[in-house]
Coordinates of C-alpha atoms and ligand atoms in Angstrom, one line a residue:
Chain A
M1 CA 12.7 -82.2 -3.6
A2 CA 11.3 -85.5 -2.6
T3 CA 9.7 -87.7 -5.4
R4 CA 6.0 -88.3 -5.4
R5 CA 3.5 -89.7 -7.5
V6 CA 1.7 -87.1 -9.8
T7 CA -1.9 -87.1 -9.2
R8 CA -4.3 -87.4 -12.1
T9 CA -5.6 -83.8 -11.3
E10 CA -2.2 -82.3 -11.3
Q11 CA -1.5 -84.0 -14.4
L12 CA -4.7 -82.5 -16.0
Q13 CA -3.7 -79.2 -14.7
Q14 CA -0.2 -79.5 -16.3
T15 CA -1.8 -80.4 -19.5
I16 CA -4.1 -77.4 -19.7
L17 CA -1.4 -75.0 -18.4
Y18 CA 1.1 -76.4 -20.8
P19 CA 0.4 -73.6 -23.4
V20 CA 0.9 -70.7 -20.8
D21 CA 4.1 -72.2 -19.5
W22 CA 5.5 -72.7 -23.1
L23 CA 4.8 -69.0 -23.7
E24 CA 6.4 -67.9 -20.3
E25 CA 9.4 -69.9 -20.9
R26 CA 10.1 -68.3 -24.2
S27 CA 9.1 -64.7 -23.4
G28 CA 8.6 -64.1 -19.9
L29 CA 5.2 -62.5 -20.9
V30 CA 3.2 -64.3 -18.4
G31 CA 5.4 -63.4 -15.5
G32 CA 5.3 -59.8 -16.7
L33 CA 1.6 -59.6 -16.9
K34 CA 1.4 -61.2 -13.4
Y35 CA 3.9 -58.7 -12.1
F36 CA 1.7 -56.0 -13.8
L37 CA -1.5 -57.1 -12.4
F38 CA -0.5 -58.3 -9.0
R39 CA 2.2 -55.7 -8.1
K40 CA 1.8 -54.1 -4.6
V41 CA -0.1 -51.2 -3.9
P42 CA -0.5 -49.0 -0.7
G43 CA -3.2 -50.8 1.6
D44 CA -5.2 -47.7 1.9
I45 CA -5.5 -47.1 -2.0
N46 CA -8.7 -45.2 -3.0
W47 CA -11.4 -45.7 -5.5
F48 CA -10.3 -42.4 -7.3
Q49 CA -7.3 -44.0 -8.2
T50 CA -9.2 -46.2 -10.7
L51 CA -9.9 -42.9 -12.7
G52 CA -6.4 -43.6 -14.6
S53 CA -7.8 -47.0 -15.7
A54 CA -11.1 -45.6 -16.6
T55 CA -9.5 -43.3 -19.0
L56 CA -7.4 -46.0 -20.4
T57 CA -10.8 -48.0 -20.9
A58 CA -12.4 -45.1 -22.7
F59 CA -9.4 -44.6 -25.1
I60 CA -9.5 -48.2 -26.0
V61 CA -13.1 -47.9 -26.6
Q62 CA -12.4 -44.8 -28.9
A63 CA -9.8 -46.6 -30.7
L64 CA -11.9 -49.7 -31.5
T65 CA -15.0 -47.9 -32.5
G66 CA -13.0 -45.5 -34.5
S67 CA -11.4 -48.2 -36.5
I68 CA -14.9 -49.6 -37.3
L69 CA -16.2 -46.3 -38.3
A70 CA -13.2 -46.0 -40.7
M71 CA -14.4 -49.0 -42.5
Y72 CA -17.5 -47.0 -43.9
Y73 CA -16.4 -43.3 -43.4
K74 CA -15.0 -41.6 -46.7
P75 CA -12.7 -38.6 -46.0
D76 CA -13.4 -36.4 -49.1
P77 CA -15.5 -33.1 -49.1
N78 CA -18.3 -34.7 -51.7
S79 CA -18.7 -38.1 -49.7
A80 CA -17.9 -37.4 -46.1
Y81 CA -21.5 -36.3 -45.0
P82 CA -23.4 -38.7 -47.1
S83 CA -21.1 -41.5 -45.7
I84 CA -21.9 -40.5 -42.3
Q85 CA -25.6 -40.5 -43.0
H86 CA -25.1 -43.9 -44.5
I87 CA -23.5 -45.2 -41.2
T88 CA -26.1 -43.6 -39.1
N89 CA -29.1 -44.6 -41.1
D90 CA -28.2 -47.8 -43.1
V91 CA -25.3 -49.8 -41.8
W92 CA -26.5 -52.2 -39.2
A93 CA -25.7 -51.0 -35.8
G94 CA -23.9 -48.1 -37.2
W95 CA -25.9 -45.5 -35.1
L96 CA -24.7 -47.3 -32.3
V97 CA -21.0 -47.4 -33.0
R98 CA -21.1 -43.7 -34.1
G99 CA -23.0 -42.9 -30.8
M100 CA -20.3 -44.7 -28.8
H101 CA -17.5 -43.0 -30.6
R102 CA -19.1 -39.6 -30.4
W103 CA -20.4 -39.8 -26.7
G104 CA -17.2 -41.7 -25.9
A105 CA -15.1 -38.8 -27.0
S106 CA -16.7 -36.7 -24.3
V107 CA -16.3 -39.4 -21.8
F108 CA -12.5 -39.8 -22.6
I109 CA -11.9 -35.9 -22.1
I110 CA -14.0 -35.9 -19.0
L111 CA -12.2 -38.8 -17.4
M112 CA -8.9 -37.3 -18.4
F113 CA -9.6 -34.1 -16.5
M114 CA -11.1 -36.1 -13.4
H115 CA -8.0 -38.4 -13.5
M116 CA -5.7 -35.3 -13.5
G117 CA -7.7 -33.7 -10.6
R118 CA -7.3 -36.7 -8.5
V119 CA -3.6 -36.8 -9.2
F120 CA -3.6 -33.0 -8.2
L121 CA -5.5 -33.1 -5.1
F122 CA -3.8 -36.3 -4.1
G123 CA -0.4 -34.5 -4.5
A124 CA 0.8 -37.4 -6.6
Y125 CA 2.4 -35.1 -9.0
K126 CA 5.3 -34.5 -6.7
Y127 CA 8.8 -35.9 -6.6
P128 CA 9.6 -38.7 -8.2
R129 CA 6.5 -38.4 -10.2
E130 CA 6.9 -35.1 -11.8
L131 CA 7.7 -36.7 -15.3
N132 CA 4.7 -38.7 -15.2
W133 CA 2.8 -35.4 -14.7
V134 CA 4.2 -33.9 -17.5
I135 CA 3.8 -36.9 -19.8
G136 CA 0.1 -36.7 -18.7
V137 CA -0.1 -33.0 -19.8
L138 CA 1.2 -34.1 -23.3
L139 CA -1.8 -36.7 -23.1
L140 CA -4.2 -34.2 -22.2
A141 CA -3.0 -32.0 -25.4
M142 CA -3.3 -35.0 -27.6
G143 CA -6.7 -35.9 -26.4
L144 CA -8.0 -32.3 -26.9
A145 CA -6.4 -32.4 -30.4
E146 CA -8.1 -35.6 -31.2
G147 CA -11.4 -33.9 -30.0
F148 CA -10.6 -31.0 -32.5
T149 CA -9.9 -32.9 -35.5
G150 CA -12.5 -35.4 -35.1
Y151 CA -15.0 -33.0 -34.8
L152 CA -14.7 -31.6 -38.6
L153 CA -15.3 -35.3 -39.8
P154 CA -19.0 -35.3 -40.2
W155 CA -18.6 -32.4 -42.6
D156 CA -21.8 -30.5 -41.7
Q157 CA -22.5 -26.8 -41.1
T158 CA -21.6 -27.3 -37.1
A159 CA -18.5 -29.3 -38.0
Y160 CA -17.3 -26.9 -40.8
W161 CA -17.6 -23.7 -39.0
A162 CA -16.5 -24.9 -35.5
T163 CA -13.3 -25.9 -37.4
V164 CA -13.1 -22.5 -39.1
V165 CA -13.3 -20.9 -35.7
G166 CA -10.8 -23.4 -34.1
I167 CA -8.2 -23.0 -36.8
N168 CA -8.5 -19.1 -36.6
L169 CA -8.2 -19.3 -32.8
N170 CA -4.9 -21.1 -33.4
G171 CA -3.9 -18.5 -35.9
T172 CA -4.1 -15.8 -33.0
A173 CA -1.4 -17.4 -31.2
P174 CA 1.5 -14.9 -31.2
F175 CA 4.2 -15.1 -33.8
L176 CA 3.8 -18.6 -35.0
G177 CA -0.1 -18.5 -34.9
P178 CA -0.5 -17.6 -38.7
F179 CA 1.8 -20.6 -39.6
I180 CA -0.1 -23.1 -37.2
A181 CA -3.1 -22.2 -38.8
Q182 CA -2.1 -22.3 -42.3
F183 CA -0.5 -25.7 -41.6
L184 CA -3.7 -27.0 -40.1
Q185 CA -5.9 -26.0 -43.0
G186 CA -3.2 -27.1 -45.5
G187 CA -3.4 -23.7 -47.2
T188 CA -4.9 -20.1 -47.0
Y189 CA -8.4 -21.4 -46.9
I190 CA -10.1 -24.7 -46.2
N191 CA -9.8 -26.6 -49.1
A192 CA -10.3 -30.2 -50.7
D193 CA -7.4 -31.5 -48.8
T194 CA -8.3 -30.1 -45.4
L195 CA -10.7 -32.9 -44.5
A196 CA -8.3 -35.8 -45.5
R197 CA -5.5 -34.0 -43.6
F198 CA -7.6 -33.8 -40.4
Y199 CA -8.7 -37.5 -40.9
A200 CA -5.2 -38.6 -41.2
I201 CA -4.1 -36.4 -38.0
H202 CA -7.2 -37.8 -36.3
M203 CA -6.7 -41.5 -37.0
L204 CA -3.0 -42.2 -37.4
L205 CA -0.7 -39.2 -36.1
I206 CA -2.3 -38.7 -32.9
P207 CA -3.5 -42.0 -31.8
G208 CA 0.0 -43.3 -32.5
A209 CA 1.4 -40.6 -30.1
I210 CA -1.1 -41.4 -27.5
I211 CA -0.4 -45.1 -27.5
A212 CA 3.3 -44.6 -27.0
L213 CA 2.6 -41.8 -24.4
I214 CA 0.3 -44.2 -22.5
G215 CA 3.0 -46.8 -22.5
L216 CA 5.5 -44.5 -21.0
H217 CA 2.9 -43.3 -18.6
L218 CA 2.3 -46.9 -17.4
Y219 CA 5.8 -47.9 -17.3
L220 CA 6.2 -44.9 -14.9
V221 CA 3.3 -45.9 -12.8
V222 CA 4.5 -49.3 -12.3
R223 CA 8.1 -48.5 -11.9
L224 CA 7.4 -45.7 -9.2
G225 CA 4.4 -47.2 -7.6
V226 CA 1.1 -45.4 -6.8
T227 CA 0.9 -42.9 -4.1
S228 CA -1.2 -43.5 -1.0
P229 CA -3.9 -40.7 -0.4
P230 CA -2.9 -37.5 1.4
W231 CA -4.8 -38.8 4.7
S232 CA -3.0 -42.0 4.7
R233 CA -1.9 -42.8 8.2
E234 CA 0.2 -45.6 6.9
A235 CA 2.3 -43.5 4.6
A236 CA 2.9 -40.9 7.4
G237 CA 3.8 -43.8 9.7
T238 CA 1.5 -42.8 12.4
G239 CA -1.2 -45.6 11.7
S240 CA -1.2 -49.0 12.8
I241 CA 0.4 -51.1 10.0
I242 CA -0.9 -54.5 10.4
P243 CA 1.7 -56.7 8.7
S244 CA -0.1 -59.5 7.0
R245 CA 0.8 -63.4 7.5
N246 CA 3.6 -63.4 4.8
G247 CA 5.2 -60.0 5.8
G248 CA 3.7 -57.8 3.2
R249 CA 1.6 -54.8 3.7
R250 CA -2.1 -55.0 4.2
G251 CA -3.5 -54.3 0.7
L252 CA -6.1 -54.9 -1.8
T253 CA -4.1 -57.7 -3.3
R254 CA -2.2 -60.1 -1.0
P255 CA 0.7 -61.9 -2.6
R256 CA -0.1 -65.7 -2.6
P257 CA 1.6 -67.7 0.1
R258 CA 4.5 -69.3 -1.3
R259 CA 4.2 -73.0 -1.0
S260 CA 7.1 -75.0 -1.9
R261 CA 6.3 -78.3 -3.5
Chain B
M1 CA 1.6 -75.5 -10.2
Q2 CA 4.0 -72.7 -10.9
P3 CA 5.2 -71.7 -14.3
H4 CA 8.6 -72.3 -14.9
S5 CA 10.8 -69.4 -13.8
P6 CA 13.0 -68.2 -16.7
V7 CA 15.9 -67.5 -14.0
D8 CA 16.0 -70.8 -12.4
P9 CA 19.7 -71.8 -12.3
Q10 CA 18.7 -75.4 -12.5
D11 CA 16.7 -75.0 -15.6
Q12 CA 17.2 -77.1 -18.4
P13 CA 15.8 -76.5 -22.0
H14 CA 12.5 -78.3 -22.0
V15 CA 13.2 -80.4 -25.2
P16 CA 10.0 -82.5 -25.8
G17 CA 10.3 -86.4 -25.7
P18 CA 9.7 -88.3 -28.8
S19 CA 6.0 -88.9 -29.3
L20 CA 3.9 -90.6 -32.0
W21 CA 0.6 -88.6 -31.1
P22 CA 1.5 -85.6 -33.5
V23 CA 0.8 -88.2 -36.5
G24 CA -2.8 -88.7 -35.1
F25 CA -3.1 -85.0 -34.7
A26 CA -2.1 -84.3 -38.3
V27 CA -4.4 -86.9 -39.5
G28 CA -7.4 -85.4 -37.4
V29 CA -6.4 -81.8 -39.0
V30 CA -6.5 -83.3 -42.7
V31 CA -9.8 -84.8 -42.0
L32 CA -11.1 -81.7 -40.7
L33 CA -10.0 -79.9 -43.8
V34 CA -11.5 -82.5 -46.0
G35 CA -14.6 -82.3 -44.2
L36 CA -14.8 -78.5 -44.6
I37 CA -15.2 -79.2 -48.2
V38 CA -17.2 -82.4 -48.1
S39 CA -19.7 -82.5 -45.3
W40 CA -20.0 -81.0 -42.0
W41 CA -20.1 -84.2 -39.9
I42 CA -16.6 -85.3 -41.4
A43 CA -15.2 -81.8 -40.3
G44 CA -16.7 -82.4 -36.9
L45 CA -15.0 -86.0 -36.7
G46 CA -11.7 -84.7 -38.0
A47 CA -11.9 -81.9 -35.2
L48 CA -12.6 -84.5 -32.5
V49 CA -9.5 -86.5 -33.7
A50 CA -7.5 -83.7 -33.7
L51 CA -8.5 -82.6 -30.4
A52 CA -8.0 -85.9 -28.8
F53 CA -4.7 -86.5 -30.1
A54 CA -3.7 -83.0 -29.4
F55 CA -4.7 -83.4 -25.8
L56 CA -2.7 -86.8 -25.7
W57 CA 0.5 -85.2 -27.4
V58 CA 0.4 -82.2 -24.8
R59 CA 0.1 -84.7 -21.9
D60 CA 3.0 -86.4 -23.3
L61 CA 5.0 -83.3 -23.4
T62 CA 4.1 -82.5 -19.8
V63 CA 5.1 -85.8 -18.5
G64 CA 8.4 -85.6 -20.4
T65 CA 11.1 -87.7 -20.5
P66 CA 13.9 -86.1 -18.3
L67 CA 17.0 -85.6 -20.0
T68 CA 19.3 -88.1 -19.3
H69 CA 22.5 -86.3 -20.0
T70 CA 23.4 -82.6 -20.0
P71 CA 25.1 -81.6 -23.1
E72 CA 29.0 -80.7 -22.2
V73 CA 29.9 -77.0 -22.2
P74 CA 33.4 -76.9 -23.1
P75 CA 35.5 -74.8 -20.5
E76 CA 36.2 -71.5 -21.1
S77 CA 40.0 -72.1 -21.4
P78 CA 40.9 -75.8 -21.8
T79 CA 44.7 -75.4 -21.1
G80 CA 44.7 -73.6 -17.7
P81 CA 44.4 -70.1 -16.8
A82 CA 44.3 -67.6 -19.8
L83 CA 47.3 -65.6 -20.6
P84 CA 47.0 -61.8 -20.2
A85 CA 46.2 -60.0 -23.7
T86 CA 49.7 -58.5 -23.6
D87 CA 51.5 -62.0 -23.3
G88 CA 52.2 -64.7 -25.6
P89 CA 52.2 -64.9 -29.4
A90 CA 48.9 -63.2 -30.1
A91 CA 49.6 -60.3 -27.7
M92 CA 47.9 -57.1 -28.2
P93 CA 49.9 -53.8 -28.3
L94 CA 50.2 -52.4 -24.8
S95 CA 48.8 -48.8 -25.8
L96 CA 45.4 -50.1 -26.5
S97 CA 43.6 -48.0 -24.0
D98 CA 45.8 -45.1 -24.8
E99 CA 44.8 -45.0 -28.3
R100 CA 43.2 -41.4 -29.2
F101 CA 40.7 -43.0 -31.7
P102 CA 39.8 -46.6 -30.7
R103 CA 38.2 -48.4 -33.4
S104 CA 35.2 -49.1 -31.2
K105 CA 34.8 -45.3 -30.7
F106 CA 34.9 -45.0 -34.3
L107 CA 32.2 -47.6 -35.0
E108 CA 30.1 -46.2 -32.2
L109 CA 30.1 -42.7 -33.8
S110 CA 29.8 -44.2 -37.5
T111 CA 26.8 -46.1 -36.6
L112 CA 25.0 -43.2 -35.0
G113 CA 26.1 -40.8 -37.8
L114 CA 25.1 -43.1 -40.5
G115 CA 21.7 -44.0 -38.6
G116 CA 21.3 -40.1 -38.2
V117 CA 21.9 -39.4 -42.0
I118 CA 19.6 -42.5 -43.1
G119 CA 16.8 -41.3 -40.7
G120 CA 17.3 -37.6 -42.0
I121 CA 17.1 -38.6 -45.5
V122 CA 13.9 -40.4 -45.1
T123 CA 12.2 -38.0 -42.8
A124 CA 12.9 -34.5 -44.4
P125 CA 11.2 -35.1 -47.5
A126 CA 8.2 -36.8 -45.6
L127 CA 8.0 -33.7 -43.4
G128 CA 8.3 -31.5 -46.2
F129 CA 5.5 -33.1 -48.0
M130 CA 3.5 -32.8 -45.1
I131 CA 4.2 -29.1 -44.5
A132 CA 5.2 -27.3 -47.7
P133 CA 2.3 -27.6 -49.8
A134 CA 0.4 -25.4 -47.2
F135 CA 2.5 -22.8 -48.0
L136 CA 3.3 -23.0 -51.6
K137 CA 1.2 -21.6 -54.6
Q138 CA -1.4 -20.3 -52.5
G139 CA -2.2 -17.4 -54.9
Q140 CA -5.7 -16.7 -55.8
K141 CA -6.5 -16.4 -59.4
D142 CA -8.9 -13.5 -60.6
H143 CA -12.3 -14.6 -61.0
D144 CA -15.0 -13.3 -63.5
L145 CA -18.2 -12.3 -61.6
G146 CA -20.3 -11.1 -64.6
P147 CA -20.9 -8.0 -66.6
L148 CA -20.9 -4.7 -64.9
S149 CA -24.8 -4.3 -65.6
D150 CA -25.2 -7.0 -63.1
F151 CA -24.3 -4.6 -60.3
P152 CA -27.1 -2.0 -59.4
E153 CA -25.5 1.3 -57.9
G154 CA -25.4 1.7 -54.2
R155 CA -26.7 -1.8 -53.3
Y156 CA -24.7 -4.6 -52.2
V157 CA -24.7 -7.9 -54.2
V158 CA -24.1 -11.1 -52.6
A159 CA -21.7 -12.8 -55.0
T160 CA -20.6 -16.4 -54.4
Y161 CA -18.2 -18.3 -56.7
M162 CA -15.9 -21.3 -56.8
A163 CA -12.4 -20.1 -56.4
D164 CA -11.1 -23.4 -57.8
A165 CA -13.4 -25.4 -60.0
A166 CA -11.2 -28.4 -59.7
Q167 CA -11.8 -28.6 -55.9
G168 CA -15.7 -28.1 -56.2
E169 CA -17.9 -27.0 -53.6
V170 CA -15.2 -26.5 -50.9
S171 CA -13.6 -23.6 -52.6
R172 CA -17.0 -21.7 -52.7
R173 CA -16.5 -18.1 -51.4
T174 CA -18.8 -15.2 -51.0
A175 CA -18.0 -11.6 -51.4
Y176 CA -20.3 -8.6 -50.8
V177 CA -20.0 -6.4 -54.1
R178 CA -21.3 -2.7 -54.3
F179 CA -21.1 -0.4 -57.4
N180 CA -20.3 3.0 -56.1
G181 CA -20.9 4.8 -59.5
Q182 CA -18.1 6.5 -61.4
Q183 CA -14.9 7.8 -59.6
N184 CA -12.9 10.1 -61.9
G185 CA -14.3 8.5 -65.0
Q186 CA -13.5 4.8 -63.5
P187 CA -16.3 2.7 -62.1
S188 CA -15.7 2.4 -58.3
F189 CA -16.7 -1.0 -56.4
S190 CA -16.5 -1.9 -52.8
V191 CA -15.6 -5.7 -52.6
I192 CA -15.9 -7.0 -49.1
S193 CA -15.1 -10.5 -47.8
N194 CA -17.6 -12.4 -45.9
H195 CA -14.8 -13.7 -43.4
C196 CA -15.6 -12.4 -40.0
A197 CA -12.6 -10.4 -38.6
H198 CA -13.3 -12.2 -35.3
L199 CA -12.8 -15.9 -36.1
G200 CA -13.6 -16.4 -39.5
C201 CA -17.5 -17.2 -39.5
P202 CA -19.5 -15.9 -42.5
V203 CA -21.0 -12.6 -41.9
Q204 CA -24.5 -12.1 -43.2
P205 CA -26.1 -8.9 -44.7
N206 CA -28.4 -7.1 -42.3
G207 CA -31.4 -6.9 -44.5
P208 CA -33.6 -8.3 -47.0
L209 CA -32.2 -10.1 -50.2
D210 CA -34.0 -9.4 -53.7
E211 CA -34.1 -13.1 -54.6
Q212 CA -36.4 -12.2 -57.6
N213 CA -33.4 -10.6 -59.4
K214 CA -31.0 -13.5 -58.6
K215 CA -28.6 -14.3 -61.5
Q216 CA -26.6 -17.1 -62.3
H217 CA -23.8 -17.7 -64.6
G218 CA -21.4 -20.6 -64.4
D219 CA -20.4 -21.3 -60.9
V220 CA -21.2 -17.5 -60.0
T221 CA -24.5 -16.7 -58.2
L222 CA -25.4 -12.9 -57.8
I223 CA -28.4 -12.1 -55.4
P224 CA -28.9 -8.4 -54.8
T225 CA -29.7 -7.0 -51.3
I226 CA -32.4 -4.6 -51.1
S227 CA -31.2 -2.3 -48.3
I228 CA -28.8 -3.2 -45.7
A229 CA -27.7 -1.6 -42.2
G230 CA -24.4 -3.5 -42.3
F231 CA -23.2 -6.9 -41.7
G232 CA -23.7 -9.2 -38.7
C233 CA -21.9 -12.5 -37.8
P234 CA -23.9 -15.5 -36.4
C235 CA -21.2 -16.9 -34.2
H236 CA -20.3 -14.4 -31.6
G237 CA -22.5 -11.4 -32.6
G238 CA -19.8 -9.1 -34.3
Q239 CA -21.5 -6.1 -36.1
Y240 CA -20.0 -4.2 -38.9
D241 CA -21.4 -1.1 -40.7
T242 CA -22.0 -1.0 -44.5
E243 CA -18.0 0.0 -45.1
G244 CA -17.1 -3.1 -43.0
N245 CA -16.1 -1.2 -40.1
R246 CA -16.4 -2.9 -36.8
T247 CA -19.3 -1.5 -34.7
S248 CA -19.7 -3.9 -31.8
G249 CA -18.8 -7.2 -30.6
P250 CA -15.5 -9.2 -30.6
P251 CA -13.9 -8.6 -34.1
V252 CA -10.5 -6.8 -34.0
R253 CA -10.6 -5.0 -37.2
A254 CA -12.8 -4.2 -40.2
L255 CA -13.8 -6.7 -42.8
D256 CA -11.3 -8.0 -45.3
R257 CA -11.7 -6.7 -48.9
Y258 CA -10.7 -7.9 -52.4
S259 CA -8.9 -6.1 -55.0
F260 CA -10.9 -6.1 -58.5
S261 CA -10.2 -5.4 -62.1
I262 CA -12.5 -4.6 -65.1
R263 CA -11.9 -6.3 -68.3
N264 CA -14.2 -6.0 -71.2
G265 CA -17.0 -4.6 -69.2
R266 CA -17.0 -7.5 -66.8
L267 CA -15.9 -7.5 -63.1
F268 CA -13.1 -9.7 -61.9
I269 CA -12.6 -10.3 -58.3
G270 CA -8.8 -10.4 -57.4
K271 CA -6.5 -10.8 -54.2
P272 CA -7.9 -10.2 -50.9
F273 CA -6.2 -7.9 -48.3
S274 CA -7.1 -6.9 -44.7
V275 CA -8.2 -3.5 -43.5
S276 CA -8.0 -1.9 -40.2
H277 CA -10.7 0.7 -40.8
V278 CA -12.3 2.7 -43.5
D279 CA -12.7 6.5 -43.4
G280 CA -15.7 7.9 -45.3
A281 CA -18.1 5.8 -47.5
G282 CA -18.6 4.7 -51.0
A283 CA -16.5 5.9 -53.9
S284 CA -14.7 8.6 -52.0
A285 CA -13.9 6.1 -49.0
Q286 CA -10.2 6.0 -47.8
I287 CA -9.4 2.3 -47.1
H288 CA -6.7 1.6 -44.5
K289 CA -5.0 -1.4 -46.2
W290 CA -2.9 -3.9 -44.9
K291 CA -1.4 -7.3 -46.0
L292 CA -3.7 -10.1 -45.5
S293 CA -3.9 -11.6 -42.1
F294 CA -5.7 -14.2 -40.4
P295 CA -9.1 -13.5 -38.5
G296 CA -8.5 -12.3 -35.0
E297 CA -5.3 -10.8 -35.6
P298 CA -5.0 -7.0 -35.2
V299 CA -3.4 -5.4 -38.4
S300 CA -2.6 -1.9 -36.7
G301 CA -1.4 -0.7 -33.2
L302 CA 0.5 -2.4 -30.7
E303 CA -0.9 -5.9 -31.1
S304 CA -0.1 -6.2 -34.5
W305 CA 3.4 -6.6 -33.5
L306 CA 2.4 -10.0 -32.1
Y307 CA 2.1 -11.1 -35.8
P308 CA 5.2 -9.7 -37.6
I309 CA 5.5 -12.3 -40.2
Q310 CA 2.5 -13.7 -42.2
P311 CA 2.8 -16.9 -44.3
P312 CA 2.7 -16.5 -48.0
H313 CA -1.1 -16.0 -49.0
Ligands
HEM1 C1 -4.9 -40.8 -22.0 C2 -5.1 -40.2 -20.8 C3 -4.6 -40.8 -19.6 C4 -4.5 -42.3 -19.3 C5 -4.9 -43.3 -20.0 C6 -4.0 -42.3 -18.0 C7 -3.7 -43.4 -17.2 C8 -3.1 -43.6 -15.9 C9 -3.2 -44.7 -15.2 C10 -3.8 -46.0 -15.5 C11 -2.5 -44.4 -13.9 C12 -2.4 -45.4 -12.7 C13 -3.8 -45.3 -11.8 C14 -4.0 -44.2 -11.2 O1 -3.3 -43.4 -10.6 O2 -5.2 -43.5 -11.7 C15 -2.0 -43.1 -14.0 C16 -1.4 -42.4 -13.0 C17 -1.0 -41.1 -13.0 N1 -1.4 -40.1 -14.3 FE1 -2.4 -40.5 -15.7 N2 -3.5 -41.0 -17.6 C18 -3.9 -40.2 -18.6 C19 -3.8 -38.8 -18.4 C20 -3.1 -38.1 -17.4 C21 -3.1 -36.6 -17.3 C22 -3.8 -35.7 -18.2 C23 -2.4 -36.4 -16.2 C24 -1.9 -35.0 -15.5 C25 -1.7 -33.9 -16.3 C26 -1.9 -37.6 -15.6 C27 -1.0 -37.7 -14.4 C28 -0.7 -38.9 -13.8 C29 0.2 -39.0 -12.6 C30 1.1 -37.8 -12.0 C31 0.2 -40.4 -12.1 C32 0.8 -41.0 -11.1 C33 -0.3 -41.0 -10.0 C34 0.2 -41.7 -8.7 O3 1.4 -42.4 -8.7 O4 -0.6 -41.9 -7.6 N3 -2.3 -38.6 -16.3 N4 -2.5 -42.6 -15.2
FES2 S1 -16.6 -15.3 -35.8 FE1 -17.9 -13.4 -36.2 S2 -18.3 -12.8 -34.1 FE2 -17.0 -14.5 -33.6

């Protein structure tokens, strides 16, 4: 490396980037993030492949709005419904956050199904990604359970009776059904503890599981790479593969040319 | 400008060179904090000073004084090639790898074992705490519904009561109670649960209520019906006759019933049980009685084999 006078702009740049470098040198996090964001994907990748990230965004919205709602919501049979009224009518922007959480719940579920449909139609569940499909199914089940447990929380007539029906539906599962139903409602009948039970499951147990599963899911996505669409000529080896200047495949993201300094 | 790659073999620890700027930075922070208490413009001044010195400090760091000497790493074996472990004064016994229970194996297993035991000790009570209460002490206490005279003969009375006063309104239940007259010198009652045998919605009497003759004592409310043509469910349209037999819709059996008892001329509602169907009507009805099951589970016939064990109710 030839020695050269360090210019003023370079010095400024270094000064500004120093904290980033500091973090990188001690944790490798910056490199990791860059690797995640700028990893190579097939050149003919499709917009439908953004549905997974859309689902992730919907989940993050649910997690955030839910945490805020939890600051005003009171999970006991006597105050649950009034606290919901309070959130909707009195708390500043409460109607908005509650609306985001309530409509977002449907958006999350719908996006999950659309993402699953994309994976299915693209055949992206095949070797070596079977395990990610299995994790996806678990995520789907967890997501639906979130919808079920969250529905009870407003504690109005719809919430109550929909939950009675839902619990008894679980009760009709062969053999274990009655035990599942009784576990869910925490007794033979819906009782004073049922609401708090659903609340704990809704805001702690299942979200924890979902976050862990999303971590695994994304780890596998990064490790295995993303599939090309089924019509991909490139993947079939029959299309023209235009190599880019620096030897990579054509793609949405081009690796930056390496300049040695 | 590239971030330093952590795998660069040439990499040296980036020890910052000596610098006096942190002193100015600290002064700036102190002025800022004092300013927060005293006045806003002093705080602003402090912030400016701190920022300026922080910038100078960081610039100093990036320019950095290159390390003039590399710390000496002592070579692995200062006196020539290492002896094999089986040689020399500190030799290990030859049969190390032939040991049947090497120490590392023991440590490995005991770590796993101890970890498992500790995990189990912590998890088991927590899981039990989550699951067991749902299945313990579920028994219903008998509940006083009022004097027998409150129940006119041949008419259903809508009785609601709080099964557990400590729990409050959540524990409110509804039963339809009909006095059937005397049977062998004993008063006879039909006490029908309002839990739909499809999926548990509250069935309603198909007919008008006699609100004028509503009675209330304690947590119990009694409203007689005028004349009803059975019961109907608002959820999915299940229909039942006046004995609780399913007549149409998705329910899989008749409506559940409660046992009852009479003490000192008052009616007490007792434990619920399931009913597959009822033959006959009124006092002479023959009730086909089964262990209490969740709604939607057939209690007789082939399908009932799917639900061999019921949790303790
Ligand atoms: C919380 C719900 C979920 C989130 C946040 C999520 C997120 C993601 C993301 C970001 C990707 C990569 C981008 C993409 O292909 O769209 C992905 C890929 C994948 N997902 Fe999901 N997903 C969820 C649910 C599911 C479900 C329900 C299934 C199927 C049952 C599934 C199966 C897969 C598979 C097999 C891949 C690999 C696709 C490929 O390599 O082309 N995921 N997921
Ligand atoms: S719950 Fe009564 S018909 Fe479905």
